[in-house]
Amino acid sequence: MVLAVKAENLKIGYEDEEIVWAVKGVSFKVEVAEIFCLVGESGCGKSTTGNAIVGILPPYSITDGVLRVFGKTVIEGNKRDYTGVRGRVVSYVPQNPGSSLNPYLTVEEQFYYVLNSVYGWGRRKALEEAAKYLKMVDLDPGRVMDYYPHELSGGMQQRTAIALALSTGAKIIVADEPTSALDAHLRLGLIRLLTRLRDTIKLTLIFITHDLLSAGKICDKIAIMYSGRILELGPSGKILTEPLHPYTEMLVDAVPILGVLKPLKAYGGEPPPPNVEVKGCLFLDRCPKKFEKCYQSHPSPEEVHERIVECWRYV
Amino acid sequence: MAEPTIVKLENVTLGYYTIPKGWRSLFKVKQPIVFNVNLNVIDGERVVIIGESGSGKTTLLKTILGILPPFQGKVYVLGKSIYDLPAKERKKITRQIGYVPQDPYKSLNPRVKVETVMMEPLERSNLTDREKRERIVEALKLVQLHERILEYYPMQLSGGMMQRVLIARAIVHDPEILVLDEPTSALDVSIQAQVINLLNNIQRKLELAMLTVTHDLAVAQYLADRVIIIYKGRIIEEGETRKVLTQPSQEYTRLLISSYRASI
């Protein structure tokens, strides 16, 4: 079976005075119709990884390793080729739907522009397709089509952005923090919508978030990223209930849960800045369970209990 | 003896003015957002206002801060009805409020050093420069930041550090009450935990009243002795945190809690 996304030792850097590596070698597989989460703090490289899958890395970025999307190699070494993939196979739903839709165009025009530039369709064909996808996300095409983005509510904007992403026939959607700007009940609606799309049209979802709990609610698999590496990767239920890596433990401890008044554990410290060469484990500074080995080098990924963990305690 | 009241709202209705289309644009039309609200915050109390976006919670804070006069009702801060006073007098009173805005990334001027940011609330005090500096260092110590960062520009700090600078600025002039607008919604979970613990420590140490606005129920239970649920501009439930969040009496609160549970 073809994998939706496969990354092998993928590295992504940005060219500054010297190369700053945002992603320092990650490997993962995403199966078709799977919901995969990249979880981490700001600056850990999760958005960069997402951008690499969609093909919207800036021209001054530098890559290494291999990335395949539905069997097509899109990144190999420093060569990138997204023809036939970007937009048609993978699509992107940004964090803030309000600022991602063009404020000068009605919803109808937005769909026409996208479908016309990707497939060269005429207005009638484009709008027929648009109506189909708007219905899929529970919007009434007759009502929404003539609206400007600011006339829609936050949840409707978000759903319009999803319909727009789907309308090109995309099989994979990369969603960058889609729920962080929403209230609880809108978030619930969005989660239900996305899981339904996964079941009905076999959509593969790559979900980028910093909220471990909402990730656990939606996703089949979670990858915990830190400072450009995946520290722990595995099925979401297991990661939340029996975290192996100290960093995952720390994230689980830090999340407030409604109805459970446990003391919130706040671990101090910050991830190492991306332009600094770190000797030893990347998580060393904040790790409460470090020992001699951790000071020498960053551990390589090991398979433990159906999970992949990068920690010297499991080598 | 009753505890002194810090903030008190009496039958407050407030909102914004809209200008209709056509010839009627000569007249402004009142568009109320918050209706008939009564609110009381006493000294040393932690109150959280919970509501969805558009429920009017930020509008409510604006009137307490003295920047949005109500259509009806009285707003008392430190025992004075602030909108009955001339603007100069009003500012003298509202200066006793420490305010932490919602988004740290947008609230600090990128061209101004942290030192200047921290100095601002003390500008009108008659302290010497040395005393001011001491105050600032003390406030920074409370939020666990090093003196060194005074020389930094906001963009050199991380989101959590910026938020802590804003908290330090809010407490540097020794206010009576700390008003926070969604203090953690722009932060990562690990930093969120740090900020929550920090706020509670400061509140205990300085014996401040604390009024927080949030849509996050789980955060609310850590920051509140008393919660107020607001829906479409009306207070629909209020009471002790544990009681409201475990045995809500209103249908809406129940709905809010169940959808929160299901989505997180």
Coordinates of C-alpha atoms in Angstrom, one line a residue:
Chain A
M1 CA 0.0 0.0 0.0
V2 CA 1.2 3.5 -0.8
L3 CA 1.9 5.7 2.1
A4 CA 0.4 9.1 2.2
V5 CA 3.6 10.7 3.5
K6 CA 7.0 9.2 4.2
A7 CA 10.0 11.1 5.5
E8 CA 13.4 9.7 5.9
N9 CA 16.0 11.6 7.9
L10 CA 14.4 14.9 6.6
K11 CA 16.4 18.0 7.4
I12 CA 15.2 21.5 6.7
G13 CA 17.2 24.7 7.2
Y14 CA 17.0 28.3 6.4
E15 CA 19.9 30.2 4.9
D16 CA 21.0 33.1 7.0
E17 CA 24.6 34.1 7.5
E18 CA 25.1 30.4 8.1
I19 CA 22.6 27.6 7.8
V20 CA 20.1 27.4 10.6
W21 CA 18.5 24.0 10.8
A22 CA 14.9 24.1 11.9
V23 CA 14.3 20.4 11.4
K24 CA 17.3 18.3 12.3
G25 CA 16.5 14.9 10.8
V26 CA 13.0 13.4 11.3
S27 CA 11.6 10.1 10.0
F28 CA 8.0 9.2 10.0
K29 CA 5.3 7.5 8.0
V30 CA 1.7 8.6 7.6
E31 CA -0.8 6.1 6.2
V32 CA -3.8 6.9 4.0
A33 CA -6.9 8.1 5.9
E34 CA -4.8 8.5 9.1
I35 CA -4.9 11.5 11.3
F36 CA -1.3 12.4 12.3
C37 CA -0.4 15.0 14.8
L38 CA 2.8 17.0 15.1
V39 CA 2.9 18.4 18.6
G40 CA 5.4 20.8 20.1
E41 CA 6.2 24.2 21.4
S42 CA 6.7 27.2 19.2
G43 CA 10.0 27.1 17.4
C44 CA 10.3 23.3 17.4
G45 CA 10.0 22.9 13.7
K46 CA 6.5 21.5 13.4
S47 CA 5.2 24.2 11.0
T48 CA 8.4 23.9 8.9
T49 CA 7.8 20.1 8.6
G50 CA 4.2 20.8 7.6
N51 CA 5.2 23.4 5.1
A52 CA 7.7 20.9 3.5
I53 CA 4.8 18.4 3.0
V54 CA 2.6 21.0 1.4
G55 CA 5.5 22.4 -0.7
I56 CA 5.4 26.0 0.5
L57 CA 9.0 26.2 1.8
P58 CA 10.6 29.6 1.0
P59 CA 13.2 29.6 -1.8
Y60 CA 16.0 30.3 0.7
S61 CA 15.5 27.1 2.6
I62 CA 17.8 24.2 2.3
T63 CA 16.8 20.5 2.6
D64 CA 18.4 17.2 3.0
G65 CA 17.0 13.6 3.3
V66 CA 14.0 12.2 1.4
L67 CA 10.3 13.1 1.5
R68 CA 7.7 11.2 -0.4
V69 CA 4.1 12.2 -0.9
F70 CA 1.8 9.5 -2.3
G71 CA 4.8 7.7 -3.7
K72 CA 6.2 10.8 -5.5
T73 CA 9.6 12.0 -4.3
V74 CA 9.2 15.7 -3.6
I75 CA 12.4 16.3 -1.6
E76 CA 15.6 14.5 -2.3
G77 CA 18.8 16.1 -1.0
N78 CA 18.5 19.8 -1.8
K79 CA 16.3 19.1 -4.9
R80 CA 12.6 19.9 -4.5
D81 CA 9.9 19.1 -7.1
Y82 CA 6.3 19.6 -6.2
T83 CA 4.7 19.5 -9.7
G84 CA 1.4 17.7 -9.6
V85 CA 1.5 17.5 -5.9
R86 CA 1.2 21.0 -4.5
G87 CA -2.5 21.9 -4.4
R88 CA -3.7 18.8 -6.3
V89 CA -2.6 16.1 -3.7
V90 CA -1.7 18.2 -0.7
S91 CA -3.5 21.2 0.5
Y92 CA -3.1 23.6 3.4
V93 CA -5.4 25.0 6.0
P94 CA -3.8 27.9 7.8
Q95 CA -4.0 28.9 11.4
N96 CA -6.1 32.1 11.1
P97 CA -8.9 31.6 8.5
G98 CA -9.8 35.3 8.7
S99 CA -6.5 36.5 7.4
S100 CA -6.0 33.7 4.9
L101 CA -9.1 34.4 2.8
N102 CA -8.8 37.3 0.4
P103 CA -10.9 40.2 1.9
Y104 CA -11.5 41.7 -1.5
L105 CA -13.2 38.6 -3.0
T106 CA -16.5 37.0 -2.3
V107 CA -16.4 33.3 -1.5
E108 CA -17.6 32.5 -5.0
E109 CA -14.6 34.4 -6.5
Q110 CA -12.1 32.7 -4.2
F111 CA -13.3 29.3 -5.5
Y112 CA -13.3 30.4 -9.1
Y113 CA -9.7 31.8 -8.8
V114 CA -8.3 28.7 -7.2
L115 CA -10.1 26.2 -9.6
N116 CA -9.4 28.3 -12.6
S117 CA -5.7 28.6 -11.9
V118 CA -5.2 24.9 -11.0
Y119 CA -7.5 23.2 -13.6
G120 CA -8.4 26.0 -16.0
W121 CA -12.1 25.4 -15.4
G122 CA -14.8 27.9 -16.5
R123 CA -17.0 29.7 -14.1
R124 CA -19.9 27.3 -14.2
K125 CA -17.9 24.1 -13.7
A126 CA -15.9 25.7 -10.9
L127 CA -18.9 26.9 -9.0
E128 CA -20.6 23.5 -9.4
E129 CA -17.6 21.9 -7.7
A130 CA -17.4 24.6 -5.1
A131 CA -21.1 24.0 -4.1
K132 CA -20.3 20.3 -3.7
Y133 CA -17.5 20.9 -1.3
L134 CA -19.3 23.7 0.6
K135 CA -22.1 21.2 1.2
M136 CA -19.5 18.7 2.4
V137 CA -18.5 21.1 5.2
D138 CA -22.1 21.8 6.2
L139 CA -22.3 25.3 4.6
D140 CA -25.2 26.3 2.5
P141 CA -23.7 27.3 -0.9
G142 CA -26.7 29.4 -1.9
R143 CA -26.1 31.7 1.1
V144 CA -22.4 31.7 1.5
M145 CA -21.2 32.2 -2.1
D146 CA -22.0 35.9 -2.2
Y147 CA -20.5 36.8 1.1
Y148 CA -17.2 38.5 1.7
P149 CA -14.9 36.7 4.3
H150 CA -15.5 39.3 7.0
E151 CA -19.3 38.7 6.8
L152 CA -18.8 35.1 7.9
S153 CA -18.3 34.0 11.5
G154 CA -15.0 32.5 12.6
G155 CA -16.2 28.9 12.4
M156 CA -17.7 29.6 8.9
Q157 CA -14.4 31.1 7.7
Q158 CA -12.6 28.1 9.0
R159 CA -15.0 25.7 7.2
T160 CA -14.8 27.8 4.0
A161 CA -11.0 27.5 4.2
I162 CA -11.3 23.7 4.5
A163 CA -13.7 23.5 1.6
L164 CA -11.3 25.6 -0.5
A165 CA -8.5 23.3 0.4
L166 CA -10.5 20.2 -0.5
S167 CA -11.9 21.7 -3.8
T168 CA -8.8 20.9 -5.8
G169 CA -9.3 17.2 -5.0
A170 CA -6.6 17.1 -2.4
K171 CA -6.1 13.8 -0.6
I172 CA -3.9 15.2 2.2
I173 CA -4.7 18.2 4.3
V174 CA -2.1 19.9 6.4
A175 CA -3.8 22.0 9.1
D176 CA -1.6 24.4 11.1
E177 CA -3.2 25.0 14.5
P178 CA -6.7 25.0 13.1
T179 CA -8.4 24.9 16.5
S180 CA -6.3 27.3 18.6
A181 CA -8.3 30.4 17.7
L182 CA -11.7 28.7 18.3
D183 CA -14.1 28.4 21.2
A184 CA -14.8 25.0 22.7
H185 CA -18.0 24.3 20.8
L186 CA -16.6 25.4 17.5
R187 CA -13.6 23.3 18.1
L188 CA -15.8 20.3 18.8
G189 CA -17.7 21.0 15.5
L190 CA -14.4 21.2 13.6
I191 CA -13.1 18.0 15.1
R192 CA -16.3 16.1 14.2
L193 CA -16.2 17.5 10.7
L194 CA -12.6 16.5 10.1
T195 CA -13.1 12.9 11.4
R196 CA -16.2 12.6 9.2
L197 CA -14.2 13.7 6.2
R198 CA -11.6 11.1 7.0
D199 CA -14.3 8.4 7.0
T200 CA -16.2 9.5 4.0
I201 CA -13.6 10.6 1.5
K202 CA -10.5 8.9 2.9
L203 CA -8.8 12.1 3.7
T204 CA -5.4 12.0 5.3
L205 CA -4.9 14.7 7.9
I206 CA -1.7 16.2 9.2
F207 CA -2.5 18.2 12.2
I208 CA -0.1 20.7 13.7
T209 CA -0.7 21.9 17.3
H210 CA 0.8 22.7 20.6
D211 CA -2.1 21.4 22.5
L212 CA -1.4 17.8 23.5
L213 CA -4.9 17.0 24.8
S214 CA -6.8 18.2 21.7
A215 CA -4.3 16.2 19.7
G216 CA -5.1 13.1 21.7
K217 CA -8.8 13.6 21.1
I218 CA -8.5 13.7 17.3
C219 CA -5.4 11.9 16.2
D220 CA -4.5 8.3 15.6
K221 CA -0.8 9.0 15.9
I222 CA 1.2 11.7 17.7
A223 CA 4.7 12.8 17.0
I224 CA 6.2 14.9 19.8
M225 CA 8.7 17.4 18.3
Y226 CA 11.4 19.3 20.2
S227 CA 14.1 21.5 18.8
G228 CA 13.8 19.9 15.3
R229 CA 13.7 16.3 16.3
I230 CA 10.9 13.8 17.0
L231 CA 11.4 12.7 20.6
E232 CA 8.5 10.3 20.8
L233 CA 6.2 8.9 18.1
G234 CA 3.3 6.5 18.6
P235 CA -0.4 5.8 18.9
S236 CA -2.1 8.7 20.7
G237 CA -3.8 6.8 23.5
K238 CA -0.5 5.3 24.6
I239 CA 1.4 8.6 24.5
L240 CA -1.1 10.3 26.7
T241 CA -1.5 7.6 29.3
E242 CA 2.0 6.2 29.5
P243 CA 4.4 8.8 28.3
L244 CA 8.0 7.4 27.9
H245 CA 10.1 10.5 27.1
P246 CA 10.5 13.0 30.0
Y247 CA 9.5 15.8 27.6
T248 CA 6.1 14.1 26.9
E249 CA 5.6 13.6 30.6
M250 CA 6.2 17.3 31.1
L251 CA 3.7 18.2 28.4
V252 CA 1.1 15.9 29.9
D253 CA 1.7 17.4 33.4
A254 CA 1.4 20.9 32.2
V255 CA -2.0 20.7 30.7
P256 CA -4.9 21.8 32.9
I257 CA -7.8 19.4 32.8
L258 CA -11.3 20.4 33.7
G259 CA -12.6 18.9 36.9
V260 CA -9.2 17.6 38.0
L261 CA -7.4 20.1 40.2
K262 CA -3.9 18.7 40.2
P263 CA -1.0 21.1 40.8
L264 CA 0.3 22.2 37.5
K265 CA 4.0 21.3 37.0
A266 CA 5.9 24.0 35.2
Y267 CA 9.3 23.0 34.1
G268 CA 11.5 26.0 33.6
G269 CA 13.9 26.6 30.7
E270 CA 13.6 27.0 27.0
P271 CA 14.6 24.9 24.0
P272 CA 18.1 25.6 22.7
P273 CA 18.1 28.4 20.1
P274 CA 18.3 26.9 16.5
N275 CA 21.6 28.5 15.6
V276 CA 23.5 27.1 18.5
E277 CA 25.4 23.8 18.2
V278 CA 24.3 21.5 21.1
K279 CA 26.6 19.0 22.6
G280 CA 24.6 16.1 24.1
C281 CA 20.9 15.5 24.2
L282 CA 18.8 18.4 22.8
F283 CA 16.5 18.2 25.8
L284 CA 19.3 18.1 28.3
D285 CA 18.8 21.6 29.9
R286 CA 15.3 20.9 30.9
C287 CA 15.4 17.2 31.6
P288 CA 14.8 16.2 35.2
K289 CA 16.0 12.6 34.6
K290 CA 19.4 13.2 33.0
F291 CA 22.5 11.1 33.7
E292 CA 26.1 11.0 32.4
K293 CA 25.3 9.5 28.9
C294 CA 23.0 12.5 28.1
Y295 CA 25.9 14.9 28.1
Q296 CA 27.7 13.1 25.3
S297 CA 25.4 13.1 22.2
H298 CA 21.8 13.1 21.1
P299 CA 20.3 9.6 21.2
S300 CA 19.2 7.9 18.0
P301 CA 15.6 6.7 17.6
E302 CA 14.8 3.4 19.3
E303 CA 11.7 1.3 19.1
V304 CA 10.2 0.7 22.5
H305 CA 6.6 -0.7 23.2
E306 CA 5.3 0.1 19.7
R307 CA 6.7 3.5 19.9
I308 CA 9.8 5.3 18.7
V309 CA 11.6 7.2 21.4
E310 CA 14.8 9.2 21.3
C311 CA 16.1 9.0 24.9
W312 CA 19.2 7.4 26.4
R313 CA 17.1 5.8 29.1
Y314 CA 15.6 3.4 26.5
V315 CA 18.8 2.5 24.6
Chain B
M1 CA -16.2 44.2 58.9
A2 CA -17.0 43.8 55.3
E3 CA -14.1 43.5 52.9
P4 CA -13.5 46.7 50.9
T5 CA -14.9 46.5 47.4
I6 CA -12.3 47.1 44.7
V7 CA -14.5 47.0 41.6
K8 CA -18.3 47.3 41.5
L9 CA -20.7 47.5 38.6
E10 CA -24.3 48.5 39.1
N11 CA -26.8 47.7 36.4
V12 CA -24.3 48.4 33.7
T13 CA -25.4 48.4 30.1
L14 CA -22.7 49.2 27.6
G15 CA -21.7 48.8 24.0
Y16 CA -20.6 50.7 21.0
Y17 CA -22.2 53.2 18.6
T18 CA -22.9 52.2 15.0
I19 CA -23.7 54.5 12.1
P20 CA -26.5 53.3 9.9
K21 CA -26.5 53.7 6.1
G22 CA -28.3 56.5 4.3
W23 CA -29.5 59.9 5.5
R24 CA -29.8 58.5 9.0
S25 CA -26.0 58.4 9.2
L26 CA -26.3 61.8 10.9
F27 CA -27.4 59.9 14.0
K28 CA -25.4 57.4 15.9
V29 CA -27.2 54.3 17.1
K30 CA -26.5 52.6 20.4
Q31 CA -25.5 49.0 20.0
P32 CA -25.5 47.5 23.4
I33 CA -23.2 44.4 23.9
V34 CA -23.5 43.9 27.7
F35 CA -26.9 44.2 29.5
N36 CA -27.7 45.0 33.1
V37 CA -24.5 43.6 34.6
N38 CA -23.9 43.6 38.4
L39 CA -20.5 42.7 39.5
N40 CA -18.5 42.9 42.7
V41 CA -14.8 42.2 43.2
I42 CA -13.6 42.5 46.8
D43 CA -10.0 42.8 48.0
G44 CA -7.9 39.7 47.7
E45 CA -10.4 37.9 45.6
R46 CA -9.8 36.0 42.4
V47 CA -12.7 36.3 40.0
V48 CA -12.8 34.8 36.5
I49 CA -15.3 35.8 33.8
I50 CA -16.0 33.0 31.4
G51 CA -17.6 33.5 28.0
E52 CA -17.3 32.6 24.4
S53 CA -16.0 35.0 21.7
G54 CA -18.6 37.8 21.2
S55 CA -20.1 37.4 24.6
G56 CA -18.9 40.9 25.7
K57 CA -16.3 39.9 28.2
T58 CA -13.5 42.1 26.8
T59 CA -16.0 45.0 26.5
L60 CA -16.8 44.6 30.2
L61 CA -13.1 44.9 31.0
K62 CA -12.8 48.1 28.9
T63 CA -15.3 49.9 31.0
I64 CA -13.6 48.9 34.3
L65 CA -10.3 50.2 32.8
G66 CA -12.0 53.6 32.3
I67 CA -11.8 53.7 28.5
L68 CA -15.5 52.9 27.6
P69 CA -18.3 54.9 29.3
P70 CA -21.4 52.8 29.9
F71 CA -24.8 53.7 28.4
Q72 CA -26.4 53.1 31.7
G73 CA -25.4 52.3 35.3
K74 CA -22.5 53.1 37.5
V75 CA -19.0 51.8 37.5
Y76 CA -17.2 52.0 40.8
V77 CA -13.4 51.5 41.1
L78 CA -12.0 51.8 44.6
G79 CA -15.2 53.3 45.8
K80 CA -15.5 56.1 43.3
S81 CA -18.0 56.2 40.4
I82 CA -15.3 56.8 37.8
Y83 CA -17.5 58.1 34.9
D84 CA -18.9 60.8 37.1
L85 CA -15.5 62.3 37.6
P86 CA -13.6 64.5 35.2
A87 CA -11.2 62.7 32.9
K88 CA -8.1 63.7 34.9
E89 CA -9.4 62.4 38.2
R90 CA -10.6 59.3 36.5
K91 CA -7.2 58.5 35.2
K92 CA -5.7 58.9 38.7
I93 CA -8.0 56.1 39.9
T94 CA -7.8 53.8 36.9
R95 CA -4.0 54.0 37.2
Q96 CA -4.4 51.8 40.3
I97 CA -5.4 49.0 38.0
G98 CA -2.7 46.6 36.6
Y99 CA -3.7 45.5 33.2
V100 CA -2.3 42.5 31.2
P101 CA -3.4 42.5 27.6
Q102 CA -4.3 39.4 25.6
D103 CA -1.6 39.0 23.0
P104 CA 2.0 39.6 24.2
Y105 CA 3.3 39.5 20.6
K106 CA 1.1 42.5 19.7
S107 CA 1.2 44.5 22.9
L108 CA 4.9 45.4 23.1
N109 CA 6.3 48.1 20.9
P110 CA 9.2 46.4 19.0
R111 CA 11.3 49.6 18.9
V112 CA 11.2 50.2 22.6
K113 CA 13.5 48.4 25.1
V114 CA 12.0 46.5 28.0
E115 CA 13.4 49.1 30.4
T116 CA 11.3 51.8 28.9
V117 CA 8.3 49.6 28.9
M118 CA 8.7 48.9 32.6
M119 CA 9.4 52.6 33.4
E120 CA 6.1 53.8 31.9
P121 CA 3.8 53.0 34.8
L122 CA 6.2 54.8 37.2
E123 CA 6.6 57.9 35.2
R124 CA 4.1 60.0 37.2
S125 CA 5.3 58.8 40.6
N126 CA 7.6 61.0 42.5
L127 CA 10.2 58.3 43.1
T128 CA 13.9 58.9 42.4
D129 CA 15.4 57.0 39.5
R130 CA 17.2 54.7 41.8
E131 CA 14.0 53.8 43.7
K132 CA 12.3 53.2 40.3
R133 CA 15.0 50.9 39.3
E134 CA 14.7 49.0 42.5
R135 CA 11.0 48.6 42.1
I136 CA 11.5 47.3 38.6
V137 CA 14.0 44.8 39.6
E138 CA 11.8 43.6 42.4
A139 CA 8.8 43.2 40.0
L140 CA 11.0 41.3 37.6
K141 CA 12.1 39.0 40.4
L142 CA 8.5 38.2 41.1
V143 CA 8.0 37.0 37.6
Q144 CA 11.3 35.1 37.6
L145 CA 13.1 37.2 35.1
H146 CA 16.7 38.4 35.3
E147 CA 17.6 42.1 35.4
R148 CA 19.6 41.6 32.2
I149 CA 16.5 41.6 30.0
L150 CA 15.9 45.3 30.7
E151 CA 18.5 45.9 27.9
Y152 CA 16.6 43.7 25.4
Y153 CA 14.1 44.6 22.7
P154 CA 10.8 42.7 22.9
M155 CA 11.6 40.7 19.7
Q156 CA 14.6 39.2 21.5
L157 CA 12.3 37.5 24.0
S158 CA 10.2 34.4 23.7
G159 CA 6.4 34.6 24.0
G160 CA 6.5 33.4 27.6
M161 CA 9.1 36.0 28.6
M162 CA 7.1 38.8 26.9
Q163 CA 4.0 37.8 28.8
R164 CA 6.0 37.8 32.0
V165 CA 7.3 41.3 31.2
L166 CA 3.7 42.4 30.7
I167 CA 2.8 40.9 34.1
A168 CA 5.7 42.6 35.7
R169 CA 4.7 45.9 34.2
A170 CA 1.2 45.5 35.5
I171 CA 2.4 45.1 39.1
V172 CA 5.4 47.5 39.2
H173 CA 3.3 50.5 40.4
D174 CA 1.8 48.4 43.2
P175 CA -1.8 48.3 42.0
E176 CA -4.9 47.3 44.0
I177 CA -6.2 44.9 41.3
L178 CA -4.8 43.0 38.5
V179 CA -7.0 42.7 35.4
L180 CA -6.0 40.0 32.8
D181 CA -7.5 39.5 29.4
E182 CA -7.0 35.9 28.3
P183 CA -3.6 35.7 29.9
T184 CA -2.6 32.3 28.5
S185 CA -4.5 31.9 25.2
A186 CA -1.5 32.9 23.1
L187 CA 1.0 30.7 24.9
D188 CA 2.1 27.1 24.6
V189 CA 0.9 24.6 27.2
S190 CA 4.2 24.3 29.1
I191 CA 4.5 28.1 29.4
Q192 CA 0.8 28.4 30.2
A193 CA 1.4 26.2 33.3
Q194 CA 4.3 28.5 34.3
V195 CA 2.2 31.7 33.9
I196 CA -0.7 30.3 35.9
N197 CA 1.5 29.3 38.8
L198 CA 3.2 32.7 38.6
L199 CA 0.0 34.6 38.7
N200 CA -1.3 32.7 41.7
N201 CA 2.0 33.3 43.6
I202 CA 2.0 37.0 42.9
Q203 CA -1.7 37.3 43.9
R204 CA -0.9 35.6 47.2
K205 CA 2.2 37.6 47.9
L206 CA 0.9 41.0 47.1
E207 CA -2.7 40.2 48.3
L208 CA -4.2 41.7 45.1
A209 CA -7.6 41.3 43.8
M210 CA -7.5 39.5 40.4
L211 CA -10.1 39.7 37.6
T212 CA -9.5 37.5 34.7
V213 CA -11.3 37.0 31.4
T214 CA -11.0 33.7 29.6
H215 CA -12.8 31.2 27.4
D216 CA -10.7 28.3 28.8
L217 CA -12.6 26.5 31.6
A218 CA -9.7 24.4 32.7
V219 CA -7.5 27.6 33.1
A220 CA -10.4 29.2 35.0
Q221 CA -10.4 26.6 37.7
Y222 CA -6.8 27.4 38.5
L223 CA -7.3 31.2 38.6
A224 CA -10.6 31.7 40.3
D225 CA -12.2 31.6 43.7
R226 CA -15.4 32.6 42.0
V227 CA -16.5 32.3 38.4
I228 CA -19.0 34.3 36.4
I229 CA -20.5 32.8 33.3
I230 CA -21.5 35.4 30.7
Y231 CA -23.6 34.6 27.6
K232 CA -24.7 37.2 25.0
G233 CA -23.9 40.0 27.3
R234 CA -25.8 38.7 30.3
I235 CA -24.5 37.1 33.4
I236 CA -26.3 33.8 33.6
E237 CA -24.5 32.1 36.4
E238 CA -22.1 32.9 39.2
G239 CA -20.7 31.2 42.2
E240 CA -17.8 29.3 43.7
T241 CA -15.6 27.8 41.1
R242 CA -15.8 24.2 42.1
K243 CA -19.6 24.3 42.4
V244 CA -20.3 26.0 39.1
L245 CA -17.9 23.8 37.2
T246 CA -19.1 20.5 38.7
Q247 CA -22.8 21.1 39.4
P248 CA -23.9 23.9 37.1
S249 CA -27.4 25.1 37.6
Q250 CA -28.0 26.6 34.1
E251 CA -28.4 24.6 30.9
Y252 CA -25.9 26.9 29.0
T253 CA -23.2 26.2 31.5
R254 CA -23.8 22.5 31.3
L255 CA -23.5 22.8 27.5
L256 CA -20.3 24.8 27.7
I257 CA -18.8 22.2 30.0
S258 CA -19.8 19.2 28.0
S259 CA -18.6 20.7 24.7
Y260 CA -15.3 21.7 26.4
R261 CA -14.9 18.1 27.7
A262 CA -15.6 16.6 24.3
S263 CA -13.2 18.9 22.4
I264 CA -10.2 18.6 24.7

